[in-house]
Coordinates of C-alpha atoms and ligand atoms in Angstrom, one line a residue:
X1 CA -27.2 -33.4 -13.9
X2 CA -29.9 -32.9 -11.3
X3 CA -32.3 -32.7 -13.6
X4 CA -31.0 -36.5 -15.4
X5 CA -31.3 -38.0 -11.4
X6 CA -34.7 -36.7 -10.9
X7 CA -35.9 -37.9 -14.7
X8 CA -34.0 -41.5 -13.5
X9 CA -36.2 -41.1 -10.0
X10 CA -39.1 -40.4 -11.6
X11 CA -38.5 -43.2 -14.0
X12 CA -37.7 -46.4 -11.8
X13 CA -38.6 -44.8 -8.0
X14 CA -36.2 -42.6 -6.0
X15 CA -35.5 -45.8 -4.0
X16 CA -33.5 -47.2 -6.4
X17 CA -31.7 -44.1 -7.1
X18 CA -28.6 -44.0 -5.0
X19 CA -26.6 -40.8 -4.3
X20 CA -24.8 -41.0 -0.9
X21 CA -21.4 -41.4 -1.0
X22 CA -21.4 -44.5 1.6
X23 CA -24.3 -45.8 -0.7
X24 CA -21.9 -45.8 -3.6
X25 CA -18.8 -46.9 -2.3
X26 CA -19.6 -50.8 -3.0
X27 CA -20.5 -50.0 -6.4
X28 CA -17.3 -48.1 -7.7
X29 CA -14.8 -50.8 -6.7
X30 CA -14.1 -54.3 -7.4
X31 CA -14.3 -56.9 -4.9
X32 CA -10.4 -57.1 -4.7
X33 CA -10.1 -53.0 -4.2
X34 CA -8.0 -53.3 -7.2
X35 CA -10.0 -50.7 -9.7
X36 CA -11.6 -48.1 -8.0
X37 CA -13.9 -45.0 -9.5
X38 CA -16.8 -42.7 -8.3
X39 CA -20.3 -43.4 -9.9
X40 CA -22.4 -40.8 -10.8
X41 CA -24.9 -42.5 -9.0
X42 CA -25.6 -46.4 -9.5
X43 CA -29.3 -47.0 -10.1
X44 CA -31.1 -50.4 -9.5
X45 CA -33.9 -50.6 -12.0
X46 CA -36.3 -53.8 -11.5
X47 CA -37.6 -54.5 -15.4
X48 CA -36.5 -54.6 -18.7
X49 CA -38.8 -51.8 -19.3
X50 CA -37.0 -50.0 -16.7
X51 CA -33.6 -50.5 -17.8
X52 CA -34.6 -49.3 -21.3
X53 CA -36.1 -46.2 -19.6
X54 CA -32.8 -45.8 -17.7
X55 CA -30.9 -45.7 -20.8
X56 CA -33.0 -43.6 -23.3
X57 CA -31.9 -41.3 -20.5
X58 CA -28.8 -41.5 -20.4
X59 CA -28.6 -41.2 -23.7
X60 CA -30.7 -38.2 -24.5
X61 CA -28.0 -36.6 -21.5
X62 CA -24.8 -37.8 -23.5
X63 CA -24.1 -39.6 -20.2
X64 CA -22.3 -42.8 -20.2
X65 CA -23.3 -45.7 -18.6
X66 CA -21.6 -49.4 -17.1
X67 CA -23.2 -52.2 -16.4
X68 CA -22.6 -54.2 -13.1
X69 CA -23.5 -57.6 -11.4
X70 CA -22.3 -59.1 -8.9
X71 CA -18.9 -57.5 -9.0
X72 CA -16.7 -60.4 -9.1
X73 CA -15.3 -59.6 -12.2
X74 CA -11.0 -59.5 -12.3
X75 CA -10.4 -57.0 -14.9
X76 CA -12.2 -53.9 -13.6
X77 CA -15.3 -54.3 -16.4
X78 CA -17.6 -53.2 -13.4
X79 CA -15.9 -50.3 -12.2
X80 CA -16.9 -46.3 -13.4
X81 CA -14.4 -44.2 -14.1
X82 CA -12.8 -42.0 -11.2
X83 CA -14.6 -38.6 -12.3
X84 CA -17.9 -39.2 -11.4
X85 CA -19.4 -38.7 -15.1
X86 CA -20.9 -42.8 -15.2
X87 CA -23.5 -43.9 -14.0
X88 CA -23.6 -47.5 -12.5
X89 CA -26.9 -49.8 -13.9
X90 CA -26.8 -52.5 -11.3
X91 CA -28.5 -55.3 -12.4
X92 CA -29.2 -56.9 -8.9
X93 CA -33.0 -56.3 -8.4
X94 CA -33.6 -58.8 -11.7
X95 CA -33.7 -62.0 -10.8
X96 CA -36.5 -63.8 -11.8
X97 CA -36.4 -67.3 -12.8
X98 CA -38.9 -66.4 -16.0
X99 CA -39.6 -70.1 -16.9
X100 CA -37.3 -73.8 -16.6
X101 CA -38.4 -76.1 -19.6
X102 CA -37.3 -79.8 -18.1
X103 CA -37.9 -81.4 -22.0
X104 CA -36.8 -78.5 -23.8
X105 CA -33.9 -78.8 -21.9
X106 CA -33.8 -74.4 -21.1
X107 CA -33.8 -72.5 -18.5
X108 CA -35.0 -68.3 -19.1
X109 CA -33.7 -66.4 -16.6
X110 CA -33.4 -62.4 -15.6
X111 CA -30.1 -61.3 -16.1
X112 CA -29.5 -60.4 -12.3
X113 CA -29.9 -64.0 -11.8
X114 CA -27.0 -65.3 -9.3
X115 CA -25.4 -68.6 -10.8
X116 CA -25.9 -70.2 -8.1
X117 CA -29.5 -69.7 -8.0
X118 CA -29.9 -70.8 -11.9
X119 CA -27.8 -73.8 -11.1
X120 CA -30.5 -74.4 -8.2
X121 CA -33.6 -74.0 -10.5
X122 CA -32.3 -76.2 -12.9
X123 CA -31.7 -79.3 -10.4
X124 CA -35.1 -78.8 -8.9
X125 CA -35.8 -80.3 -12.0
X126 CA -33.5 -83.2 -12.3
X127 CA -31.2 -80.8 -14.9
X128 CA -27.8 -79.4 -14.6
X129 CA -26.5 -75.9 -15.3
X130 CA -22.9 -77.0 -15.7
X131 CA -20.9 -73.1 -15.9
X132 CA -18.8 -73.8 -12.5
X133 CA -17.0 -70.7 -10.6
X134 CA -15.9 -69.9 -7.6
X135 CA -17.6 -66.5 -7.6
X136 CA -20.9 -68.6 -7.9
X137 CA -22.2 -67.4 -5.3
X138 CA -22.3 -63.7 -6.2
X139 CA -21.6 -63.9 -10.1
X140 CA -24.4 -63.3 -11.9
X141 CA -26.4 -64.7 -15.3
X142 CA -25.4 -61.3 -17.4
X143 CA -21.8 -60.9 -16.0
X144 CA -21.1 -64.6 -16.9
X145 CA -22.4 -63.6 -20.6
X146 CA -20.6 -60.4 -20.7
X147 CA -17.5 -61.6 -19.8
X148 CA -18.0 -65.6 -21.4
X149 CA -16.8 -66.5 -18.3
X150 CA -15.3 -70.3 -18.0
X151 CA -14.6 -72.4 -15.1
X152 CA -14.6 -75.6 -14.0
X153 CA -16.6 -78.0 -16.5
X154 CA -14.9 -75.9 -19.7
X155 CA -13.4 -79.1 -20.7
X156 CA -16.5 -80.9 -21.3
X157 CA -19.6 -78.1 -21.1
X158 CA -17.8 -75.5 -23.1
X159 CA -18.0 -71.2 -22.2
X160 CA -20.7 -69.6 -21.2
X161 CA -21.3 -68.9 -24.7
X162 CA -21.8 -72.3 -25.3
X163 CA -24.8 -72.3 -22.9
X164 CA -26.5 -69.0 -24.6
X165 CA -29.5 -69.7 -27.3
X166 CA -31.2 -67.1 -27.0
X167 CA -31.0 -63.0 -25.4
X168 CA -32.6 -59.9 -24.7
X169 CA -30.4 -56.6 -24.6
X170 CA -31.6 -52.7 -24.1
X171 CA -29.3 -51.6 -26.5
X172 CA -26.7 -48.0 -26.1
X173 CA -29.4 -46.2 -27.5
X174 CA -32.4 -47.5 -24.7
X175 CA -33.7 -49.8 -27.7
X176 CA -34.7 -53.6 -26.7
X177 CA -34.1 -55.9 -29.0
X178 CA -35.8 -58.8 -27.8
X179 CA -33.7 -62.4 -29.3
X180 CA -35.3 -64.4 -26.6
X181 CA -35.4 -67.6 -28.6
X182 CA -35.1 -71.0 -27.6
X183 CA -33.7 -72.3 -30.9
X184 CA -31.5 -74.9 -31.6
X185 CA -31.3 -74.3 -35.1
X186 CA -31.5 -70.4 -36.2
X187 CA -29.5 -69.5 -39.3
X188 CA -31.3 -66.5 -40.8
X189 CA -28.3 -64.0 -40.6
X190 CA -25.7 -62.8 -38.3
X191 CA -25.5 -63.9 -34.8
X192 CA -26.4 -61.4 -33.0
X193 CA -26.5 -62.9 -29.6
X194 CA -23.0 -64.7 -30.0
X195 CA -21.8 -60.5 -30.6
X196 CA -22.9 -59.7 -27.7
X197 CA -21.5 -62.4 -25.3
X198 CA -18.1 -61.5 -24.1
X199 CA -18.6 -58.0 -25.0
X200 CA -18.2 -57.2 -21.2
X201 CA -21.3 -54.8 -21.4
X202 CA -19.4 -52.4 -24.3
X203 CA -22.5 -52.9 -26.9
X204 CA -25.7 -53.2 -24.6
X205 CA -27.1 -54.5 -21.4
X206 CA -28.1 -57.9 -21.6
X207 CA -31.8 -58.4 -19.4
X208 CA -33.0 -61.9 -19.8
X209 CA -31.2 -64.9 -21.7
X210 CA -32.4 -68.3 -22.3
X211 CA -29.8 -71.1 -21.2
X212 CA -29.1 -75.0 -21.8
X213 CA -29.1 -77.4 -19.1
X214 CA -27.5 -80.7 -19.6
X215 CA -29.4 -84.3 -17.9
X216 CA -28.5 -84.4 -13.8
X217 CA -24.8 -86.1 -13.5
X218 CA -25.2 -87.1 -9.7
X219 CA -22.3 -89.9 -10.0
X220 CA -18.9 -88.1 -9.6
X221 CA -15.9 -89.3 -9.2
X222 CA -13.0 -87.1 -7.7
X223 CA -9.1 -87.2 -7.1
X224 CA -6.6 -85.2 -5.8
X225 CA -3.5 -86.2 -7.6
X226 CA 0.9 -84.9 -7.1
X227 CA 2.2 -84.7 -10.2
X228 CA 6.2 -84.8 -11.2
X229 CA 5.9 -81.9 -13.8
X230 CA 2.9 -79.6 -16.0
X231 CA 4.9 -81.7 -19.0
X232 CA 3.2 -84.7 -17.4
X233 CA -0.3 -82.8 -16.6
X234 CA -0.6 -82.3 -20.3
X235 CA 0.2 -85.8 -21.4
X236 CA -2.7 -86.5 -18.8
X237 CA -5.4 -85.0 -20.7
X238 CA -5.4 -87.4 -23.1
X239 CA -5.0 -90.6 -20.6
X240 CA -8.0 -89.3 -18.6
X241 CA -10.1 -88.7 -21.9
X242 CA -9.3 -92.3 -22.9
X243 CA -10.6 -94.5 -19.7
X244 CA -13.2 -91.8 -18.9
X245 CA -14.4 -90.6 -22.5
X246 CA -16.7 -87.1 -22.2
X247 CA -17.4 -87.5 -18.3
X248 CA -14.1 -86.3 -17.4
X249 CA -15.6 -82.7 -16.5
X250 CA -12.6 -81.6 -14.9
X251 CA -8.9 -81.6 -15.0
X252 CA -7.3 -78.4 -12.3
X253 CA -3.8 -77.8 -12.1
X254 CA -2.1 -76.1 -9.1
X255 CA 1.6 -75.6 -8.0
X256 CA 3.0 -76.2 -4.4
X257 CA 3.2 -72.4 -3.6
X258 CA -0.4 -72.3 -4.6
X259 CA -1.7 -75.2 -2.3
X260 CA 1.0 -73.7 0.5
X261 CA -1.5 -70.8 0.7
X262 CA -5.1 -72.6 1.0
X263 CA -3.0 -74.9 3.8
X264 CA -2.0 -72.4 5.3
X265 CA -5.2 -70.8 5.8
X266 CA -6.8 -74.1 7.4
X267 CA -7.5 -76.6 4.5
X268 CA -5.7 -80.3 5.0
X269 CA -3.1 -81.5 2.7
X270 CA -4.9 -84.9 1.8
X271 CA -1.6 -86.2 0.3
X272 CA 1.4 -85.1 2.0
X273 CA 4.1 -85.0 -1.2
X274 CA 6.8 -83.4 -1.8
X275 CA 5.8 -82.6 -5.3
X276 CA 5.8 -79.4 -6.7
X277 CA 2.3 -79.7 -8.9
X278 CA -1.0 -81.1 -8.3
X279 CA -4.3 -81.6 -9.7
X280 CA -7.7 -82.2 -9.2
X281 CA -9.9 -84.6 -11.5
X282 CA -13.6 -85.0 -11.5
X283 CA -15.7 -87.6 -13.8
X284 CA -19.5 -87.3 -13.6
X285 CA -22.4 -89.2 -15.1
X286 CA -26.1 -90.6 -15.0
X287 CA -26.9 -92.3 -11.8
X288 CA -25.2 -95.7 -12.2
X289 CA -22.1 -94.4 -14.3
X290 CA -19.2 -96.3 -13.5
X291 CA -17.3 -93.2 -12.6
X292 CA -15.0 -94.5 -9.8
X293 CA -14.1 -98.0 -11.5
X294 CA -13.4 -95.4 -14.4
X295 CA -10.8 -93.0 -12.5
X296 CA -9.6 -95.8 -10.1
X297 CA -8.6 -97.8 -13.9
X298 CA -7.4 -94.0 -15.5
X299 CA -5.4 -93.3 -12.3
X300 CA -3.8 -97.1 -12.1
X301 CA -2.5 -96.5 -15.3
X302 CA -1.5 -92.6 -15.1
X303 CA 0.8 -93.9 -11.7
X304 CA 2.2 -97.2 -14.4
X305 CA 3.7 -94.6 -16.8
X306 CA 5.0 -91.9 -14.4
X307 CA 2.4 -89.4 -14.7
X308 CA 0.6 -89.4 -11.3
X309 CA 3.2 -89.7 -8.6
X310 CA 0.8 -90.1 -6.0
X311 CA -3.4 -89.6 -5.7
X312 CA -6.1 -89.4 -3.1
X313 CA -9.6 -90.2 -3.8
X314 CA -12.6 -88.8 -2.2
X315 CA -14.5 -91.4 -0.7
X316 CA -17.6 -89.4 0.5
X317 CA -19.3 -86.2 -0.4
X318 CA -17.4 -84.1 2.7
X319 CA -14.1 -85.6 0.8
X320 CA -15.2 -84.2 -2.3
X321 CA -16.1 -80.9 -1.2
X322 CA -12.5 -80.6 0.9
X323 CA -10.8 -81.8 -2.1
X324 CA -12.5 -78.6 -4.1
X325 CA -11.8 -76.1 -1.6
X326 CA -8.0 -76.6 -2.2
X327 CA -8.3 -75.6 -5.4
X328 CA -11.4 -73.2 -5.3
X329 CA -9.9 -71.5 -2.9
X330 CA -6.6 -70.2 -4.0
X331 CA -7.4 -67.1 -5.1
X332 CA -8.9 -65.8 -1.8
X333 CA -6.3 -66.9 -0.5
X334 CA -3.8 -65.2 -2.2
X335 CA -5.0 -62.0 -1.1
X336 CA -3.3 -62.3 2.4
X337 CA 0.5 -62.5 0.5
X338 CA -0.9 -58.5 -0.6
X339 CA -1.1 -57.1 -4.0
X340 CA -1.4 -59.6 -6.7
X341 CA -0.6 -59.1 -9.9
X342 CA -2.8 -61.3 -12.2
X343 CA -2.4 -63.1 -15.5
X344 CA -5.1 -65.3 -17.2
X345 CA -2.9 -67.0 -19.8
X346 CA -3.9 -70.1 -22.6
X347 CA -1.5 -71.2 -24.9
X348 CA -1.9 -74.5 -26.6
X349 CA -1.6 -77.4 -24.3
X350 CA 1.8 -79.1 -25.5
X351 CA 2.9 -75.0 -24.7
X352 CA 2.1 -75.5 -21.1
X353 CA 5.4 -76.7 -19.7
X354 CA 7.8 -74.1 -21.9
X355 CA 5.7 -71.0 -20.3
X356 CA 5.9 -72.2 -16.6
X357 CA 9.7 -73.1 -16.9
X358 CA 10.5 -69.5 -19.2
X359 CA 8.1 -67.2 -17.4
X360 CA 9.2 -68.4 -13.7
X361 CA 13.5 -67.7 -14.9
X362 CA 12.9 -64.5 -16.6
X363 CA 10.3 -63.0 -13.8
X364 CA 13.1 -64.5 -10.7
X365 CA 15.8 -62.4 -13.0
X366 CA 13.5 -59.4 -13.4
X367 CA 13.0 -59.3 -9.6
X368 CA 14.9 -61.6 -7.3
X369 CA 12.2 -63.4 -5.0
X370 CA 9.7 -62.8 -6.9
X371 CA 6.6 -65.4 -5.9
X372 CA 4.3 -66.7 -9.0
X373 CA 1.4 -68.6 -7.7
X374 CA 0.5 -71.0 -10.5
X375 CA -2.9 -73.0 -10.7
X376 CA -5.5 -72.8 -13.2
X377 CA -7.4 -74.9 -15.9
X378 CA -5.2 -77.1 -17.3
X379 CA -7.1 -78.9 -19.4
X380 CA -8.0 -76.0 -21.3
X381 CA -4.5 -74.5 -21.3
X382 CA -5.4 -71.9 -19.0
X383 CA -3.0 -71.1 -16.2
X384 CA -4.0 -68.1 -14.0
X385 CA -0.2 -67.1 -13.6
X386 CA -0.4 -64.4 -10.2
X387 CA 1.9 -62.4 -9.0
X388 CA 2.5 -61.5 -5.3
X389 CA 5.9 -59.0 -4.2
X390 CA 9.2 -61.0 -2.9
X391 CA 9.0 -61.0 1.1
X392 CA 10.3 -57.7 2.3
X393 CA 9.1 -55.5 -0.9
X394 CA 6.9 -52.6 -0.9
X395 CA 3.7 -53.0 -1.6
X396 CA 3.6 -49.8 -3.7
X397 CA 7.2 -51.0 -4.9
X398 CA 5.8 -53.9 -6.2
X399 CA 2.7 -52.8 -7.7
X400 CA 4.6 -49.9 -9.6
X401 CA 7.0 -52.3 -11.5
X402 CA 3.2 -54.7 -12.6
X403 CA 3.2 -53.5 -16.5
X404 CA 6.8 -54.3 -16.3
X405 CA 6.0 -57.4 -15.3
X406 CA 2.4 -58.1 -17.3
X407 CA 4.6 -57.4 -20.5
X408 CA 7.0 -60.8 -19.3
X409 CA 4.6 -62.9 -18.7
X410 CA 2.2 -61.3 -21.8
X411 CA 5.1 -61.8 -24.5
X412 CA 6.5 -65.1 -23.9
X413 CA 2.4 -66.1 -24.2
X414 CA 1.4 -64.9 -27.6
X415 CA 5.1 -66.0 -28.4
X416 CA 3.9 -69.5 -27.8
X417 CA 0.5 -68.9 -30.2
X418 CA -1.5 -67.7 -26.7
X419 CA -4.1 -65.0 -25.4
X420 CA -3.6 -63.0 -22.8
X421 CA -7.4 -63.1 -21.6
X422 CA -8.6 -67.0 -21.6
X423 CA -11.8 -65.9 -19.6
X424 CA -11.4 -63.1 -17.3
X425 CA -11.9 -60.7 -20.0
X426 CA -10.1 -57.4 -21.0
X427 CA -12.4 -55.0 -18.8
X428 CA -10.0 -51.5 -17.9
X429 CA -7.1 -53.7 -17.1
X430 CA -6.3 -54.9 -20.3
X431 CA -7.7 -53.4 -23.3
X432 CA -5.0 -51.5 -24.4
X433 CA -2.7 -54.7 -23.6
X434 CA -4.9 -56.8 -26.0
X435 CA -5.2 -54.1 -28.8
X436 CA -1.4 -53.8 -28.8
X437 CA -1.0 -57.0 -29.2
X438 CA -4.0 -58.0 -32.2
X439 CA -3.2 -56.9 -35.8
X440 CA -4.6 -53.6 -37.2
X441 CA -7.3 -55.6 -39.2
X442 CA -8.6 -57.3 -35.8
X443 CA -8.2 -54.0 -33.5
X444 CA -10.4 -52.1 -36.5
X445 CA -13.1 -54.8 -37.1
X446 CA -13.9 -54.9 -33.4
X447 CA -13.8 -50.7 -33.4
X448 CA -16.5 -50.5 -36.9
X449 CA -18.8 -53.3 -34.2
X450 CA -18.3 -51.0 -31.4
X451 CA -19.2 -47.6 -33.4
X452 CA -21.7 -49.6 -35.4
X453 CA -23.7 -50.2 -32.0
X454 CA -22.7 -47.3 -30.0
X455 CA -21.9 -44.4 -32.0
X456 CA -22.1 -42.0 -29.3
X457 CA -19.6 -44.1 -27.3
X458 CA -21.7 -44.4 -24.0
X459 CA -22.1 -48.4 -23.3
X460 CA -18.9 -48.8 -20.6
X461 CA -16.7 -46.7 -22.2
X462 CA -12.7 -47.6 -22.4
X463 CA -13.8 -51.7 -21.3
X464 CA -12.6 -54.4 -24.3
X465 CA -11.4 -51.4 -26.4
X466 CA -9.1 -48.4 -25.5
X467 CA -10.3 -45.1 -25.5
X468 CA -8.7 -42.7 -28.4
Ligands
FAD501 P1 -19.4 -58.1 -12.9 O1 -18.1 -58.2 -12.3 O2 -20.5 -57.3 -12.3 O3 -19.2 -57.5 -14.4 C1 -18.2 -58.1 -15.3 C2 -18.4 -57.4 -16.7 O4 -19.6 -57.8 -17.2 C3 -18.3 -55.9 -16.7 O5 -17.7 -55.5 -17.9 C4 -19.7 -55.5 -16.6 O6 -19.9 -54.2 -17.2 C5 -20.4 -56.6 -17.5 N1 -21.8 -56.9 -17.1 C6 -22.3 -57.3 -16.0 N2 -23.6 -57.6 -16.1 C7 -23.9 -57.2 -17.3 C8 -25.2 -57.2 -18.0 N3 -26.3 -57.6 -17.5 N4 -25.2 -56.8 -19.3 C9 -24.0 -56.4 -19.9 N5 -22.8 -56.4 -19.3 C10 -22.8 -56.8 -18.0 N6 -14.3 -66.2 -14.0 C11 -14.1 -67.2 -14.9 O7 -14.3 -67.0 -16.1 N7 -13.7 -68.4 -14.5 C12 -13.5 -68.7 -13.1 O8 -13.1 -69.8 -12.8 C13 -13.7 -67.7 -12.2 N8 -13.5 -67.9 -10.9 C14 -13.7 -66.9 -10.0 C15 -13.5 -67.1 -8.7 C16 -13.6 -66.1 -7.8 C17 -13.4 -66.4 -6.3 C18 -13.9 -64.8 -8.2 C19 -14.1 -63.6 -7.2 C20 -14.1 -64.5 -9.5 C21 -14.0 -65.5 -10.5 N9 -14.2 -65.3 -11.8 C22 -14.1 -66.4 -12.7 C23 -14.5 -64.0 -12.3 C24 -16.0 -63.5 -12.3 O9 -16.7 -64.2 -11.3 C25 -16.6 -63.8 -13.7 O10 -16.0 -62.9 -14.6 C26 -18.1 -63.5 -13.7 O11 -18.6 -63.9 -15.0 C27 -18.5 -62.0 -13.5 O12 -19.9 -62.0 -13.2 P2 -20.5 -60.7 -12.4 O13 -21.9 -60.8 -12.3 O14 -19.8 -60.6 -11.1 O15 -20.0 -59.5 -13.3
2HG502 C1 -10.1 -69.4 -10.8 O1 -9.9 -70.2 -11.7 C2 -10.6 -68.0 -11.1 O2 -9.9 -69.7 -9.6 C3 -9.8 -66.9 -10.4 O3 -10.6 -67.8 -12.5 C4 -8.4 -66.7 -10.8 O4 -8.1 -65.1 -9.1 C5 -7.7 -65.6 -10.2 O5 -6.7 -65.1 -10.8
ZN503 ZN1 -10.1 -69.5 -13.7

């Protein structure tokens, strides 16, 4: 092995080779300290070139390898395994902005690329990238195509795969195959790059991708609404999509114990209902849209048929950003309750209001107390459906009964016709869930596109597909 570290020295600088223990620790656990493992050593190579060098490496060593971002990821895709036999490729030193075509309508961009820094590039010039998270912050370009994350603007903008045209990958073998087009219309075989997003880094290492951008929408209009049930948040989608057409970018759902915690921790209640569910609705547009005569008529008629109990609409940007936070914000926020278990459920929309109203009997009869914080995408059928232990339990009690628990809230899901990943992606945490749950014709066409691209079985190992 010493003689793999001082080849991966030689190859990318011994600066970017790191080996101490307190160097490492960042690397071999998610951000929540859920997954933990111990890297090899993570290395932080600054090129393409580099990373192929990196990996022709690894290869020629039988070593495995796993890609990482930012680390923001929920399902453990970043995270080594615990024997100190991977090695981490942190993609961090890559971000270059390659090249922003305003008429094109693209955006080229290194991998390492924060979102938040892409999203920046492309409104310098007058463009939006829409993909919305969180994590944007820290997320970056090739963990958002690795894991197709979602978001936000799904509802109108699409995945993240929606936003791909073109990528470049160093492949398990330290190959590049360079698909860095800008195509709109390319249909001269397989799709290659469409394989490769959401793979969660099991079939390469994506280094450079060229992205969409969408014209600027700089008129929004947002509400925070109470609602009397997630019955009446589906039935919403439609009434919003009828007064506000494709600029309704966003439709939120989030239950009272889920706004109890972002309260809690500071944020102001800009309603005051006693409702148990609430939303949040943003329209956006061209400057000039008629956004807010657009809500103000979609929300007059939501409250005339019963489906909006009660609604508060920013009236300045400050508004607008305190309105976000309630629901960006939940998941931090959750953290303080302890251990969370966490789901990252879609089931059709008209499904929405069975699952709450099964899942939330059978967990309370599995373990009295039980508190399911519920919020998510509604729009796109996506609930992130989290655990946290009844007041009083164990923390190590709690987390010990979790597959127990998973299977509930898993079952009843793809009983209703749903996924168990909508778009945190199976990582560690839940490829053997998934593959228990696929037929054997789907679990064995994704095993011939894994062995097809990494026979040897060094790309992230055990991530989307069980080991065995
Ligand atoms: P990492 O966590 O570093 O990696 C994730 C996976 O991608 C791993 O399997 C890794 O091996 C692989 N990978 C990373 N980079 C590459 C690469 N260059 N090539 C190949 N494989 C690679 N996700 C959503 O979908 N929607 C949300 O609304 C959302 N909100 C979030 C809010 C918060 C507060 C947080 C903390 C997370 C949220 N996430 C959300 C999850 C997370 O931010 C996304 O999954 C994001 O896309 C991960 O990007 P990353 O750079 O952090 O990837
Ligand atoms: C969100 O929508 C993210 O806020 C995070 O996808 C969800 O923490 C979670 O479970
Ligand atoms: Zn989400």
């Amino acid at each position: 092995m010493t003689s793999l570290l001082d080849d991966l020295r030689a190859a990318i600088g011994a600066d970017h080779v790191l080996t101490d223990a307190a160097d490492l620790a960042a690397y071999g656990t998610d951000w929540r300290g859920a997954y933990r493992g111990t890297p090899l050593a993570v290395v932080r190579p600054g090129s393409t070139a580099e990373v192929a060098a990196v990996v022709r490496l690894t290869y020629d060593a039988g070593v495995a390898v796993v890609p990482q971002g930012g680390n923001t990821g929920m399902s453990g895709g970043a995270v080594p395994s615990n024997d100190g036999t991977q090695l981490v490729v942190s993609l961090g030193r890559m971000r270059r902005v390659r090249e922003v075509d305003a008429v094109g309508g693209t955006i080229t961009v290194d991998a390492g690329c924060v979102l938040a820094d892409v999203q920046a590039a492309a409104a310098s010039v007058d463009r939006l990238f829409p993909l919305s998270l969180g994590s944007e912050g820290s997320c970056t370009i090739g963990g958002n195509i690795a894991t197709n994350a979602g978001g936000t603007a799904v509802l109108r903008y699409g995945m993240m795969r929606a936003r791909v045209l073109g990528l470049e990958v160093v492949l398990p073998d330290g190959r590049v195959w360079d698909g860095l087009r800008s195509l709109r219309k390319d249909n001269t075989g397989y799709d290659l790059t469409q394989l490769f997003i959401g793979a969660e880094g099991t079939l390469g290492i994506v280094t450079a991708a060229v992205l969409t951008l969408q014209p600027a929408t700089p008129a929004r209009a947002t509400a925070w609404v109470a609602l009397p049930s997630v019955a009446a948040a589906a039935s919403l989608l439609p009434l919003l999509r009828e007064y506000a057409a494709e600029r309704l970018t966003t439709w939120e759902l989030v239950a009272r114990p889920a706004l109890a915690l972002v309260l809690d921790a500071g944020l102001q209640d800009p309603l005051s209902s006693d409702a148990d569910w609430f939303g949040l609705i943003e329209l956006a547009g061209p400057a000039g849209a008629s956004v807010d005569d657009d809500l103000e008529r979609a929300l007059g008629a939501a409250v005339e048929t019963g489906l909006v109990l009660d609604a508060a609409v920013a009236g300045s940007p400050a508004q607008r950003a305190g309105l976000w936070s309630l629901r960006e914000r939940i998941s931090e926020a959750q953290e303080s309750l302890g251990p969370t278990v966490k789901h990252d459920v879609s089931v059709p929309i008209s499904a929405l209001d069975e699952l709450v109203a099964r899942l939330a009997a059978t967990l309370e009869g599995a373990m009295p107390g039980i508190r399911p914080v519920v919020y998510g995408h509604v729009g796109d059928g996506n609930l992130h459906y989290n655990l946290s232990r009844p007041e009083g339990l164990d923390a190590a009690a709690f987390v010990a009964r979790s597959e127990e628990l998973s299977r509930i809230v898993h079952d009843l899901t793809v009983e209703l016709g749903g996924s168990i990943s909508a778009e945190h992606g199976l990582g560690s945490a839940k490829a053997a869930a998934a593959a228990a749950y696929k037929s054997e014709v789907e679990v064995s066409l994704m095993r011939a596109v894994k062995q097809a691209l990494d026979p040897a079985g060094l790309m992230n190992p055990g991530k989307v597909l069980p080991l065995g």
